[in-house]
Each structure stands twice: as C-alpha cells, then as structure tokens.
Coordinates of C-alpha atoms in Angstrom, one line a residue:
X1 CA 41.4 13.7 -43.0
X2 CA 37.5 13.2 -44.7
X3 CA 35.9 10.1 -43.9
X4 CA 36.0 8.9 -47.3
X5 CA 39.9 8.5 -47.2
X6 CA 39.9 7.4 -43.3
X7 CA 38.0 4.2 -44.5
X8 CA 40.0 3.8 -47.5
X9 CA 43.7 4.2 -45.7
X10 CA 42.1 2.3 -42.9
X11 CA 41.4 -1.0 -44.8
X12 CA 45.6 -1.1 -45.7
X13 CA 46.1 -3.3 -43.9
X14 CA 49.5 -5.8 -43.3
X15 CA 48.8 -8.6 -45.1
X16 CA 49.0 -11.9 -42.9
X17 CA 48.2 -15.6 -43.3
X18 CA 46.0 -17.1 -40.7
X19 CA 48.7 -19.8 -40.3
X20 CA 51.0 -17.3 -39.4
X21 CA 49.3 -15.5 -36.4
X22 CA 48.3 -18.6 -34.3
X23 CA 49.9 -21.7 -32.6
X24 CA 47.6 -24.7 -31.8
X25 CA 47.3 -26.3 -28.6
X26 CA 49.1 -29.8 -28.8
X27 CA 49.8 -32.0 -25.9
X28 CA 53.2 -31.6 -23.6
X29 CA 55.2 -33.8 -23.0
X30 CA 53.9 -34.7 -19.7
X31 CA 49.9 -34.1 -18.5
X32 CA 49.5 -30.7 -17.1
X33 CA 50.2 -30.1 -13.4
X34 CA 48.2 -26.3 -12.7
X35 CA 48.7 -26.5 -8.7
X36 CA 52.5 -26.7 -9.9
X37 CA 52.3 -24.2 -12.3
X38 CA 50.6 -21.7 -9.6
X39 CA 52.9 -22.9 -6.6
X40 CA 54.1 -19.5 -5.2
X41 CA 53.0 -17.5 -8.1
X42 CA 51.1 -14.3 -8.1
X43 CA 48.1 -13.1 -10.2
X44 CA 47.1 -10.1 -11.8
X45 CA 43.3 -10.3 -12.3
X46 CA 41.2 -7.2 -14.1
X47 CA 37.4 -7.1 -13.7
X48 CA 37.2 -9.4 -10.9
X49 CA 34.2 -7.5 -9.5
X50 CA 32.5 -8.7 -12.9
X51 CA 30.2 -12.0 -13.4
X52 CA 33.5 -14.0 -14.8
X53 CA 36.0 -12.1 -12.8
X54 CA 34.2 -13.1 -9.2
X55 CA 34.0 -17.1 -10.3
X56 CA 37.6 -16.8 -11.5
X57 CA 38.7 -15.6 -8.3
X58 CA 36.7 -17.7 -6.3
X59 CA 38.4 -20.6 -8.0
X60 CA 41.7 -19.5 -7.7
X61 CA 41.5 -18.8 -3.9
X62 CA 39.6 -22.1 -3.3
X63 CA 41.7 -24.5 -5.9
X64 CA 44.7 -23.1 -5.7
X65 CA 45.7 -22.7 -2.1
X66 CA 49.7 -22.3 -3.2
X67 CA 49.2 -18.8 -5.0
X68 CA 51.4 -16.4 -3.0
X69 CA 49.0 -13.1 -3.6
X70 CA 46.4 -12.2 -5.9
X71 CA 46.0 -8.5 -7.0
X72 CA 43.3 -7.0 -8.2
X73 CA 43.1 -3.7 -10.0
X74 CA 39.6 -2.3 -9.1
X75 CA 38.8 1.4 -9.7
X76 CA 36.9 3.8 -7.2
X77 CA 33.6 3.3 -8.0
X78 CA 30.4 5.4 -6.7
X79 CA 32.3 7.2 -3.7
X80 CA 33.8 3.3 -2.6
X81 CA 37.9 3.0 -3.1
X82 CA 39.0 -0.6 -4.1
X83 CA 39.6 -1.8 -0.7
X84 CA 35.8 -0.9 0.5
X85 CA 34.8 -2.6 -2.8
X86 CA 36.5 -5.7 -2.8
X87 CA 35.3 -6.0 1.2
X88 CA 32.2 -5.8 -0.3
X89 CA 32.8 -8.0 -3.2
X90 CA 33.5 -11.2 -1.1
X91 CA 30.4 -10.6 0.8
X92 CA 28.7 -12.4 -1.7
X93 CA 27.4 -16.1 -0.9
X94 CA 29.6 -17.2 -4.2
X95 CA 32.9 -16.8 -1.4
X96 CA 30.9 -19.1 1.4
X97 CA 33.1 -22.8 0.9
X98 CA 36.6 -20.6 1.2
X99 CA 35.1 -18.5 4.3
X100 CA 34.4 -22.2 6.1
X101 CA 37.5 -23.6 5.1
X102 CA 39.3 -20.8 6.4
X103 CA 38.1 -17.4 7.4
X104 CA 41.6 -15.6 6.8
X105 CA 42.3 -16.9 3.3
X106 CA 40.8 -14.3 1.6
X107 CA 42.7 -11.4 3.6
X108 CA 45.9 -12.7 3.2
X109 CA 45.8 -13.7 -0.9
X110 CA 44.2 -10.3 -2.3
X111 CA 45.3 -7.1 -2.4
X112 CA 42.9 -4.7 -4.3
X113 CA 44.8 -2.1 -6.4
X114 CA 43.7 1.2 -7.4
X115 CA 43.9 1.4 -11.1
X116 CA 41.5 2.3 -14.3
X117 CA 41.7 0.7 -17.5
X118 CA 40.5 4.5 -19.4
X119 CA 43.6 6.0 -17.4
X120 CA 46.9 6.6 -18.7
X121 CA 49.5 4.3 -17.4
X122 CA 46.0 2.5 -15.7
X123 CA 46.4 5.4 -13.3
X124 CA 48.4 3.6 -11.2
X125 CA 50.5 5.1 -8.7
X126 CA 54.5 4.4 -9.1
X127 CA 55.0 2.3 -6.4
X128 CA 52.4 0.0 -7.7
X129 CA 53.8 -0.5 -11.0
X130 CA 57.0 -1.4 -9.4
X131 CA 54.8 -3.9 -7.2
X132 CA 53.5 -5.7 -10.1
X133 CA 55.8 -5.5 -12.3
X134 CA 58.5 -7.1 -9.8
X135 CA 55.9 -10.0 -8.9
X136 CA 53.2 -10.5 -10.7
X137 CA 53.7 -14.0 -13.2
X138 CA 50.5 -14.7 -14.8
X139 CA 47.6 -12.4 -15.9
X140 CA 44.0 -12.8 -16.4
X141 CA 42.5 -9.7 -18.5
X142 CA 38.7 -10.0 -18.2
X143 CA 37.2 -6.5 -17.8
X144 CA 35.7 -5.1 -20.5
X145 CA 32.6 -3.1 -21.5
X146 CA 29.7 -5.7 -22.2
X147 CA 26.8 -3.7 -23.3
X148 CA 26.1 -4.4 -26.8
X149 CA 24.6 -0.7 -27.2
X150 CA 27.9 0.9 -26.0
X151 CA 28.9 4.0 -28.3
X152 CA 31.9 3.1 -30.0
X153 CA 34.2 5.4 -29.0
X154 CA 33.6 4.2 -25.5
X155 CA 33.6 0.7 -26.4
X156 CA 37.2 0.8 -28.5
X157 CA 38.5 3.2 -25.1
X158 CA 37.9 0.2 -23.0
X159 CA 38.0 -3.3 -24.9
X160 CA 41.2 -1.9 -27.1
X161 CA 42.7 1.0 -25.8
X162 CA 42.5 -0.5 -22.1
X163 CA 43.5 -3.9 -23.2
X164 CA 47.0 -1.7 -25.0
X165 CA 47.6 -0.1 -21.5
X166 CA 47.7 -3.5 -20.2
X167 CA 49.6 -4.8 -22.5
X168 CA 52.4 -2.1 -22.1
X169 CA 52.2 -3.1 -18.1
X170 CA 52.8 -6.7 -18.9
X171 CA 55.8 -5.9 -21.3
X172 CA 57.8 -4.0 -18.1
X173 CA 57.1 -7.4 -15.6
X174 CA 60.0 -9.5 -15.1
X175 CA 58.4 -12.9 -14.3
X176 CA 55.5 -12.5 -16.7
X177 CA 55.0 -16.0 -18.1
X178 CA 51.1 -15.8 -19.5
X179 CA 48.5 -13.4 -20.3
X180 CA 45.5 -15.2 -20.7
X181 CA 43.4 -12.7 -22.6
X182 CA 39.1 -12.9 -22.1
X183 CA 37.7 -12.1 -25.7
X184 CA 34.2 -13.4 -27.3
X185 CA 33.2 -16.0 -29.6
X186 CA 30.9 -13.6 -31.4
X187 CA 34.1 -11.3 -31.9
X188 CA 34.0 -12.6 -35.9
X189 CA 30.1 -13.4 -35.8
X190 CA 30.1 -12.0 -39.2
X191 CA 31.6 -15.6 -40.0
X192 CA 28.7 -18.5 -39.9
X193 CA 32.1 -20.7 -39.2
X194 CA 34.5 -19.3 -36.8
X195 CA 37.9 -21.3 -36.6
X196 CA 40.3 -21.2 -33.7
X197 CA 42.9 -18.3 -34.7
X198 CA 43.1 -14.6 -35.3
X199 CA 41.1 -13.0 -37.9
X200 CA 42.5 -10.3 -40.5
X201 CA 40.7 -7.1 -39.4
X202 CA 38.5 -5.0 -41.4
X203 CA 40.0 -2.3 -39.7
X204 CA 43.8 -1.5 -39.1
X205 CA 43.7 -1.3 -35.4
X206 CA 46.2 1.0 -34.7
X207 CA 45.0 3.4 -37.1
X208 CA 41.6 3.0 -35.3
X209 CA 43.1 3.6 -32.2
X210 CA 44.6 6.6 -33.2
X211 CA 41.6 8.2 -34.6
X212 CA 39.4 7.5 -31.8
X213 CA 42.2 9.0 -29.1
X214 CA 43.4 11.8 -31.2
X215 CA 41.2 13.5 -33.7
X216 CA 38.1 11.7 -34.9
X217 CA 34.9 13.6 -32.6
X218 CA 31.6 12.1 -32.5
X219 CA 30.0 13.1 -35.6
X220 CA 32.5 11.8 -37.4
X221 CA 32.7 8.3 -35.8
X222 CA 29.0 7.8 -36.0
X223 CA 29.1 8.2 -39.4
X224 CA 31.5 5.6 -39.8
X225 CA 29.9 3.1 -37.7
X226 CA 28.1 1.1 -40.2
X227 CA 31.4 0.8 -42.3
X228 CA 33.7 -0.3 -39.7
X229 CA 31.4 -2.7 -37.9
X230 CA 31.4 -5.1 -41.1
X231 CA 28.3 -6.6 -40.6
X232 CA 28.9 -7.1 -37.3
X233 CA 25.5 -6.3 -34.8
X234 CA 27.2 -3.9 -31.9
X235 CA 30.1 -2.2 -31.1
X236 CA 31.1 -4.7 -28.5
X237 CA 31.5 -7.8 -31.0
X238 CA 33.8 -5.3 -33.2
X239 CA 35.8 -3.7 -30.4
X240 CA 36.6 -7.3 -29.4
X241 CA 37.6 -8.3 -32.7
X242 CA 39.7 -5.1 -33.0
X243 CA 41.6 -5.7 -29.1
X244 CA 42.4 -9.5 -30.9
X245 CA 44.0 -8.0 -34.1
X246 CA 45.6 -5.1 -32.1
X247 CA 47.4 -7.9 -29.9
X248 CA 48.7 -9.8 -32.9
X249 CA 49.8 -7.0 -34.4
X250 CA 52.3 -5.9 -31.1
X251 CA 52.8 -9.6 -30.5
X252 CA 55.2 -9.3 -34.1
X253 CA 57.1 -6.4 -32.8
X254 CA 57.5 -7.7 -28.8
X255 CA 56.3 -11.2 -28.1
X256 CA 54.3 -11.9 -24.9
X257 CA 53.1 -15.2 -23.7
X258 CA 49.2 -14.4 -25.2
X259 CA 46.6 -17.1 -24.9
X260 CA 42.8 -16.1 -26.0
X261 CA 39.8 -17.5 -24.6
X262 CA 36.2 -16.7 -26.8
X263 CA 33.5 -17.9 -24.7
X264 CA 29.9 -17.7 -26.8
X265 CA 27.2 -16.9 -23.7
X266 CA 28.0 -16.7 -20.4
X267 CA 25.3 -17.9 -18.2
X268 CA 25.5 -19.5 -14.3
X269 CA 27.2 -21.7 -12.4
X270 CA 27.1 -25.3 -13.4
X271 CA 28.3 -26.9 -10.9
X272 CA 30.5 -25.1 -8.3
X273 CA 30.5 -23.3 -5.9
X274 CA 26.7 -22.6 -6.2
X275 CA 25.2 -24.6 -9.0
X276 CA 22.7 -21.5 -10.9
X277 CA 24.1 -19.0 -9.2
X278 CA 24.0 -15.2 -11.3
X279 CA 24.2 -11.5 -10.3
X280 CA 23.2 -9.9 -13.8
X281 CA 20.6 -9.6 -16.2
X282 CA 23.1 -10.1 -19.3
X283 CA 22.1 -12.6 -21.8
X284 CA 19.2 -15.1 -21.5
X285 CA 18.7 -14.1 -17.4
X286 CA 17.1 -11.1 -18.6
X287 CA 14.8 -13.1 -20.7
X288 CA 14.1 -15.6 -17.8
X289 CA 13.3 -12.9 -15.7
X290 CA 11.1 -10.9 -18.0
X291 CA 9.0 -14.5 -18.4
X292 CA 9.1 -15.2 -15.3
X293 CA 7.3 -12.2 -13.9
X294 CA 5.1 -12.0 -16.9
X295 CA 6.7 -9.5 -18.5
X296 CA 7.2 -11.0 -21.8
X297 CA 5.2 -12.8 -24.0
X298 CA 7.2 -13.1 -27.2
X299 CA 10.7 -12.7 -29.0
X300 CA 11.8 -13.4 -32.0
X301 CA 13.8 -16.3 -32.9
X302 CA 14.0 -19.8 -34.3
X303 CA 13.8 -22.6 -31.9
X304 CA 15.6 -25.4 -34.1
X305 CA 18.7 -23.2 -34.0
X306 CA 21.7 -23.4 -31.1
X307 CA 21.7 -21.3 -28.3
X308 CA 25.7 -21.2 -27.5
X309 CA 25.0 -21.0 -23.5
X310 CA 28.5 -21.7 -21.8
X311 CA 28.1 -21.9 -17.7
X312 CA 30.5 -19.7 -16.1
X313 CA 32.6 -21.8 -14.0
X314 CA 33.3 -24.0 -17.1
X315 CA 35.1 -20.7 -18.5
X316 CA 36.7 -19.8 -15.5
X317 CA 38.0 -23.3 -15.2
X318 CA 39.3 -23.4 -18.6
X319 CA 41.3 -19.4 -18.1
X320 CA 43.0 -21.3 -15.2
X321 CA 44.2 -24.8 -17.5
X322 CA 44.6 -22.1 -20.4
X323 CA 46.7 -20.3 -18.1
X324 CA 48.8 -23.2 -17.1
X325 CA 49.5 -24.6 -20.6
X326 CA 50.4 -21.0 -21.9
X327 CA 53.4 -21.3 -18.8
X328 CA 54.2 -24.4 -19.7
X329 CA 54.0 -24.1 -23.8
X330 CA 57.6 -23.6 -23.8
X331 CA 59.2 -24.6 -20.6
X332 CA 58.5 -28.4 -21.4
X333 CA 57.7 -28.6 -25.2
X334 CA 60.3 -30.0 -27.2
X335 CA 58.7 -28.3 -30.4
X336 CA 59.6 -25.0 -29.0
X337 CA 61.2 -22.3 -31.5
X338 CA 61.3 -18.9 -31.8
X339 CA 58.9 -18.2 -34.1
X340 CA 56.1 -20.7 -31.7
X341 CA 56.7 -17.9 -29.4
X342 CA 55.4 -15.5 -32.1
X343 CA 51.8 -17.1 -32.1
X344 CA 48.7 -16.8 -30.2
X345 CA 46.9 -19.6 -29.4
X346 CA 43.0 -19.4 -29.0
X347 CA 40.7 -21.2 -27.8
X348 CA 36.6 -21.3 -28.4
X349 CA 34.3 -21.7 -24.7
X350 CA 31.6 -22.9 -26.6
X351 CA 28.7 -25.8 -26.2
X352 CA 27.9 -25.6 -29.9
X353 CA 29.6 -28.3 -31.2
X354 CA 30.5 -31.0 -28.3
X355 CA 27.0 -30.4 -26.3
X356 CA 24.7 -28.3 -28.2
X357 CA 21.6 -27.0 -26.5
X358 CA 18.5 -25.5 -29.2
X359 CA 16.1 -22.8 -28.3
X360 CA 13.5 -25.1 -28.5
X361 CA 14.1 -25.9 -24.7
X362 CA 13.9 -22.9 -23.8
X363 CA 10.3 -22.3 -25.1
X364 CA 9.7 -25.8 -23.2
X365 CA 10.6 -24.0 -19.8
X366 CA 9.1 -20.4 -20.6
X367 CA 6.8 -19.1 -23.4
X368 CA 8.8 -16.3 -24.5
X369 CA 11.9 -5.9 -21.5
X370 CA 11.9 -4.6 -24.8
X371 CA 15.4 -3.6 -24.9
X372 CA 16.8 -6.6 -24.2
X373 CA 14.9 -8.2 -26.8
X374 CA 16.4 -5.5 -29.2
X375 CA 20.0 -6.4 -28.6
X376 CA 19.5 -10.1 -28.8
X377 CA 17.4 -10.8 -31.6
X378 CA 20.8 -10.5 -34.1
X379 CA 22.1 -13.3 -31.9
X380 CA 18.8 -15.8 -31.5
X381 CA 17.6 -15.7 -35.2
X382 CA 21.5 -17.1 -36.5
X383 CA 24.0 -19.6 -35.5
X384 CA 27.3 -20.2 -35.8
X385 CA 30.1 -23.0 -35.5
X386 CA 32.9 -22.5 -33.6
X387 CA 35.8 -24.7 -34.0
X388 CA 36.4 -26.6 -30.8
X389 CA 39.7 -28.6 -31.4
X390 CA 41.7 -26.6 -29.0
X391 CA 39.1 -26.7 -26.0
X392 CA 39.8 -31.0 -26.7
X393 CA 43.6 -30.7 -26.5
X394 CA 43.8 -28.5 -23.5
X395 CA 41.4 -30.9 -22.2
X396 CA 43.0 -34.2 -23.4
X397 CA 46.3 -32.8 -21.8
X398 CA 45.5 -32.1 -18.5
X399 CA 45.9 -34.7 -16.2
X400 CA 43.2 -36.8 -14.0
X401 CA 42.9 -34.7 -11.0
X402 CA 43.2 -31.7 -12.6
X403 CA 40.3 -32.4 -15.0
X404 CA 38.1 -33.2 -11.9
X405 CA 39.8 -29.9 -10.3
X406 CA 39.1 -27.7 -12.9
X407 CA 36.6 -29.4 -15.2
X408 CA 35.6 -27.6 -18.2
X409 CA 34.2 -30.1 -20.5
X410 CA 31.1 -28.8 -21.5
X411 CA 30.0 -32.3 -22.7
X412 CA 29.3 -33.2 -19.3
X413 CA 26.5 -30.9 -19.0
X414 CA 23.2 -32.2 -18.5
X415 CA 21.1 -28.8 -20.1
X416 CA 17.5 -30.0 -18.3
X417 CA 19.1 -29.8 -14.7
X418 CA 21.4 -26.9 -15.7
X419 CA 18.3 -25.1 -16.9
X420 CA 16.4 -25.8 -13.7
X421 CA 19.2 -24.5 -11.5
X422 CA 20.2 -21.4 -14.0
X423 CA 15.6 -20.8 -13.0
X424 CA 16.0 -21.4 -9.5
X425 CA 19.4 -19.3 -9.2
X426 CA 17.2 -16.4 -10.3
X427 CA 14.6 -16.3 -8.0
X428 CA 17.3 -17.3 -5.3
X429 CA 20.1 -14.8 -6.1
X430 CA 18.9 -12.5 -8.3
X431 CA 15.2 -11.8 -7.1
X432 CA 15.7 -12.7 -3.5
X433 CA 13.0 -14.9 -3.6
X434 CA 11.9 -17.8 -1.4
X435 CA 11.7 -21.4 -3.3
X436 CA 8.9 -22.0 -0.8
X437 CA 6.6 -19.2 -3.0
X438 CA 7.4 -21.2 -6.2
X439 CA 3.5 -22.1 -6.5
X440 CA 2.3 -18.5 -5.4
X441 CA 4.8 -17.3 -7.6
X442 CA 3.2 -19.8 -10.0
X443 CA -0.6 -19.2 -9.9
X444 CA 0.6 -15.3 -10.4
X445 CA 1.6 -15.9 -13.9
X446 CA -0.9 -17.8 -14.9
X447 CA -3.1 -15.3 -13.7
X448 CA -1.4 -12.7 -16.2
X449 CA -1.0 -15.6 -19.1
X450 CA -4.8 -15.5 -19.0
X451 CA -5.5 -12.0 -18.0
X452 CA -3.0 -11.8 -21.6
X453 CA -5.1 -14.2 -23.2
X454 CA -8.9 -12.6 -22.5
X455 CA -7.4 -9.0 -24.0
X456 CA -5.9 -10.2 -26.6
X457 CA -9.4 -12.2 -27.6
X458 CA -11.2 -8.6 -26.0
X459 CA -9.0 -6.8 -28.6
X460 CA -9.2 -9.0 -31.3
X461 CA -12.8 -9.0 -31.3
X462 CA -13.2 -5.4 -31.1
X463 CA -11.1 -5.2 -34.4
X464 CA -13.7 -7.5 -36.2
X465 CA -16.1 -5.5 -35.6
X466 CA -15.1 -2.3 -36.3
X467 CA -13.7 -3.7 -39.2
X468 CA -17.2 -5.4 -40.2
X469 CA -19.0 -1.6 -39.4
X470 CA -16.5 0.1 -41.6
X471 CA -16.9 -1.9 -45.0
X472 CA -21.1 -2.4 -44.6

C-alpha cells in the first residue's frame, strides 16, 4: 500500500456523534463513600515507578488502609527485576508518613509483577494472568511514554498498542469494575477549546495500529508524520489522542467500565505528603532548574497567557474519586441503562478555568537547556480552555470527609506558596541541596546575571564598532 492511499483509507473513518461516545458525571444518589468502594478490593496499578504512579500509590497505601493487595506491573529495568525495583522505589522520602504509621504496611499491600507493556500478552507469566484476572477490581493505567520527541512508532507501541494489551487483560478479569485510564489534556491541543468527551480521530486507530505493528517501516512512517499528527506539536499529544479513540472504538464492541482523566501539566506536590516535592525534570522543573543555576536566560513565550500547571497529588487524588464514581456509576444510579454503560466519561485535571495561574508569575520568580526550551515553546506561546464541568460534579458529589481525604479542588490553590515550595522542592529533592545555601546559592547567580550582563554590553560594543569601521 503507497502512502498516498494509507492516508486516504486511513481518514474512513466510523462516523460518530460526540454525544454518543461519552457519559457525563452527574451526582449519585447518595455522596460518594471511596474507603467503601476500596474496602477489600485490589488494585492493578501500571507505571507506579513514574512521577504520578509513585503519588498515586502513596495515596492509596496511606488513605486507603482497607485495600486487600495492590499489584504492580513493573518490568526489569537496568539489570533490577520488579521486586529489587519496587524495594527501591519506596526508599524514597515521598513513603516516609506510611513507614511511621506502620513499617509493615507496605510489605504486605504490594506485590510487584513482572510484566511489559511492549510485550505480547504484557509478558506476563500464566500464573499471573490468572492472579489478576481472578482478583484484581479496579485499575489505574498511568504508564506511558512522556517524551514529546519520542519517534512515533515507539510512541503509538507504548501509549496505544500497550494501552490495547491492557485492555485485553481487563476484558478476561472477573471482578473488574473500573479502569480509570491516565491520558492528557493536550491530547486534542489542536483544539483552542477542548470539551469533556472523546474526539473523532484524524486517524482510524486500528488501521494505525496495524500499520505501525505489521508493515509500515521507518521511512515510511516518517514520511507520514506531518499528516497524521494534524497540527498537533509531538508524537506524544497524538498517540494519546489515538489510545482515547482506540478505546471508544472497542468500548462499542465490549463495554468496560472506562473513566479518562486529562491532566494539563503535571508539576509537584501541593500539599501532601511532601508539599514541592518532584523527581523529574519534565515540564516547567527543567526550566526552574536551568534558571536557577544560571543556565538560562531567555524562552520564548507570552507572559499574559495561562500556564495549565496541575500539582500532582491533586491528580492522583481525583484517579482515586474518579475511580470510585466509575464503581459506583451503575451500582447506585437510578439512570442506569444499557447504553450509559456504552459511554466514557472524561474528565479535564486542569487549573485553567477554576484557578488560573499566567506566565507572568513565573518571570516574577525567575528571569527566564536548549532542548527543553524546544519542546515547550508550542505549549508556552498558546492556550487553551478545557471544559471543567465534570472535575465540579465529581467534586460536588463526594462527600465531606472524602473531599478533605482526597481533595482535588484545584481552586484551593494558593500559586505564590505553591510556587515557593514547587523552588524549594528542587533544590531539596531534586538537587540535593541544603536550604541553609539559599544565599550562597543566591550571590552565585547574580554573579553569572552580571557576568551575563558585562558580555553581552562587551559584545554589543564590539559590534558597533566593527560595524562603524566597516561603512567609514
């Protein structure tokens, strides 16, 4: 098959109404009980050695005391099997308030399982598909690729063709009763307005899939790059978008108990367990950093625009609720049909709309690693809206103690203090640096800010007059 006629079978796609493909959160008919929901249940989580997947899970084993076992499929990873790794995992300070409360919590609820999202079946061993699919109840999917630069072919491998294998585990479990499925806000960035439900694909997913699996090699696929992305800056924003239209379109053949979260950008903890607490360079922590150290002097961007920043525990918080109301969606809802069961409810993670935070403050805090500035300059020069109606309901239905449990309400946020925290987390977590060196750390980059400031002039001046000796 050429390219030409790849694109142009490709964009055949199904037609469907928006209406059709997604259920909106509503209120139950009583306030959401999640310790209830969770009682003697057990989890399935999937990149729980990632940013997200750690907070999640540190949640879940603090909050949620109840949860009979929580498995997580980890692969072997630089000579380390998953047991060595998730040993290592909860070394990390971020597991410090359940380690106090009780030492042997942690040993008893996991149980790391050796499994790989690029692997047929997820490479995992017979007895452990019977394990999970005999016990496990409710699933959080949040590994993915997340560089922005990812080639495609690896990108659509993991965020679809992983996110399919998972999906075919979840169909063989016996108690499933949500799959609460970790996407992006910027997976329809092509959209200045993004509302809370499936978008139409520009590409039919399964065709895609099929391509990139079976025939398609590398020359081929880069070629088609530009088309299939639709406008849309990196092959992680469209491989998202694609996993969200590939699950709609199984979820009409073989309905599952979906719910999507889109958080916008994922930066650190807000409040709990470690208020600025990060282990990556993702996002705007690279871009602290790089100021920080003197590094970086200037990005492009517009300062009067929103920066979506969405504090992690705020989205693990809302995966647990999401989690809950996706369980309870049918078991208690008197609206409940057959064809409800059909739809997909999303929900945005976003600060945009109920608390939105501008550049601007940023450049209050810092003046301004090439790279990173490469892959972030389609995101800091636009802005988007995304719908937050759904974040409201889920939050408007939960009840008292479980909103101070698991708060998620983004319009609590106080962005100065978060800011100063997300600065100090850095240099505390990140750079292992004292916060007693703050003013050594200080005088430092203002001795590069001038140093930057005398070449510049040195520079500038030279230019003058070499210019001035060229023309007389």
């Amino acid at each position: 098959m050429n390219e030409n006629n790849f694109i142009k079978n490709n964009n055949q796609i199904p037609s469907t109404t928006n209406s059709e493909c997604t259920d909106e959160i509503k209120l139950l008919d009583e306030p959401l009980n999640i310790s209830n929901v969770f009682e003697n249940a057990s989890v399935l989580i999937t990149g729980a050695s990632g940013f997200l997947g750690k907070v999640l899970l540190e949640k879940l084993v603090f909050s949620l005391t109840k949860v009979n076992k929580i498995y997580l499929l980890l692969r072997p990873l630089n000579g380390k099997e998953p047991q060595e790794r998730l040993t290592k995992l909860i070394e990390s300070p971020l597991f410090s308030r359940i380690k106090c409360k009780d030492e042997k919590r942690l040993e008893r609820m996991l149980l790391p399982i050796n499994a790989d999202l690029m692997k047929e079946d997820l490479g995992l061993s017979l007895e452990d598909q019977e394990l999970l699919t005999n016990e496990v109840s409710i699933v959080f999917h949040c590994a993915a690729t997340v560089k922005f630069d990812e080639a495609l072919r690896d990108s659509i491998q993991m965020n679809v063709i992983g996110t399919q294998r998972l999906v075919a585990l979840c169909r063989r479990m016996k108690q499933l009763k949500a799959f609460v499925h970790t996407s992006t806000a910027y997976a329809n960035c092509n959209n200045e307005f993004t509302a809370e439900h499936i978008y139409e694909p520009c590409a039919n997913p399964s065709k895609i899939v099929k391509a990139v699996s079976d025939w398609m090699d590398e020359k081929m696929l880069d070629s088609l790059s530009v088309q299939l992305l639709n406008n849309r800056p990196n092959t992680y924003t469209f491989a998202k978008a694609l996993a969200e239209s590939q699950l709609l379109e199984e979820q009409k053949q073989n309905p599952l108990p979906i719910i999507i979260i889109r958080p916008s950008i994922v930066g650190a903890i807000w409040k709990e367990p470690l208020p600025g607490w990060i282990d990556n360079v993702n996002g705007p922590t690279g871009i602290f950093i790089g100021v920080g150290k003197g590094l970086l002097t200037d990005m492009c961007g517009n300062i009067d625009m929103k920066t979506d920043i969405i504090p992690v525990d705020i989205v693990a918080n809302m995966l647990i609720a999401a989690a809950a109301y996706r369980t309870k969606m049918h078991t208690t809802s008197k609206e409940y049909n057959k064809e409800r069961e059909m739809k997909i409810p999303v929900i945005h993670c976003t600060s945009g709309e109920l608390n939105p935070l501008k550049w601007r403050k940023f450049v209050k805090i810092y003046n301004k690693i090439w790279k990173m500035m490469e892959t972030l300059h389609y995101f800091t020069t636009r802005e988007w809206t995304f719908q937050s109606k759904n974040a409201i309901n889920l939050w408007d239905g939960m009840s008292f103690e479980d909103k101070r449990v698991y708060n998620f309400d983004i319009r609590k946020v106080d962005w100065d203090s978060y800011l100063f925290n997300y600065l100090m987390g850095i240099k505390l977590y990140m750079l292992k640096e004292r916060l007693e060196d703050l003013p050594k750390a200080q005088a430092g980059l203002s001795w590069l800010r001038q140093f930057n400031l005398y070449s510049s002039g040195f520079i500038f001046a030279l230019i003058i007059r070499f210019t001035i000796w060229f023309v007389y």
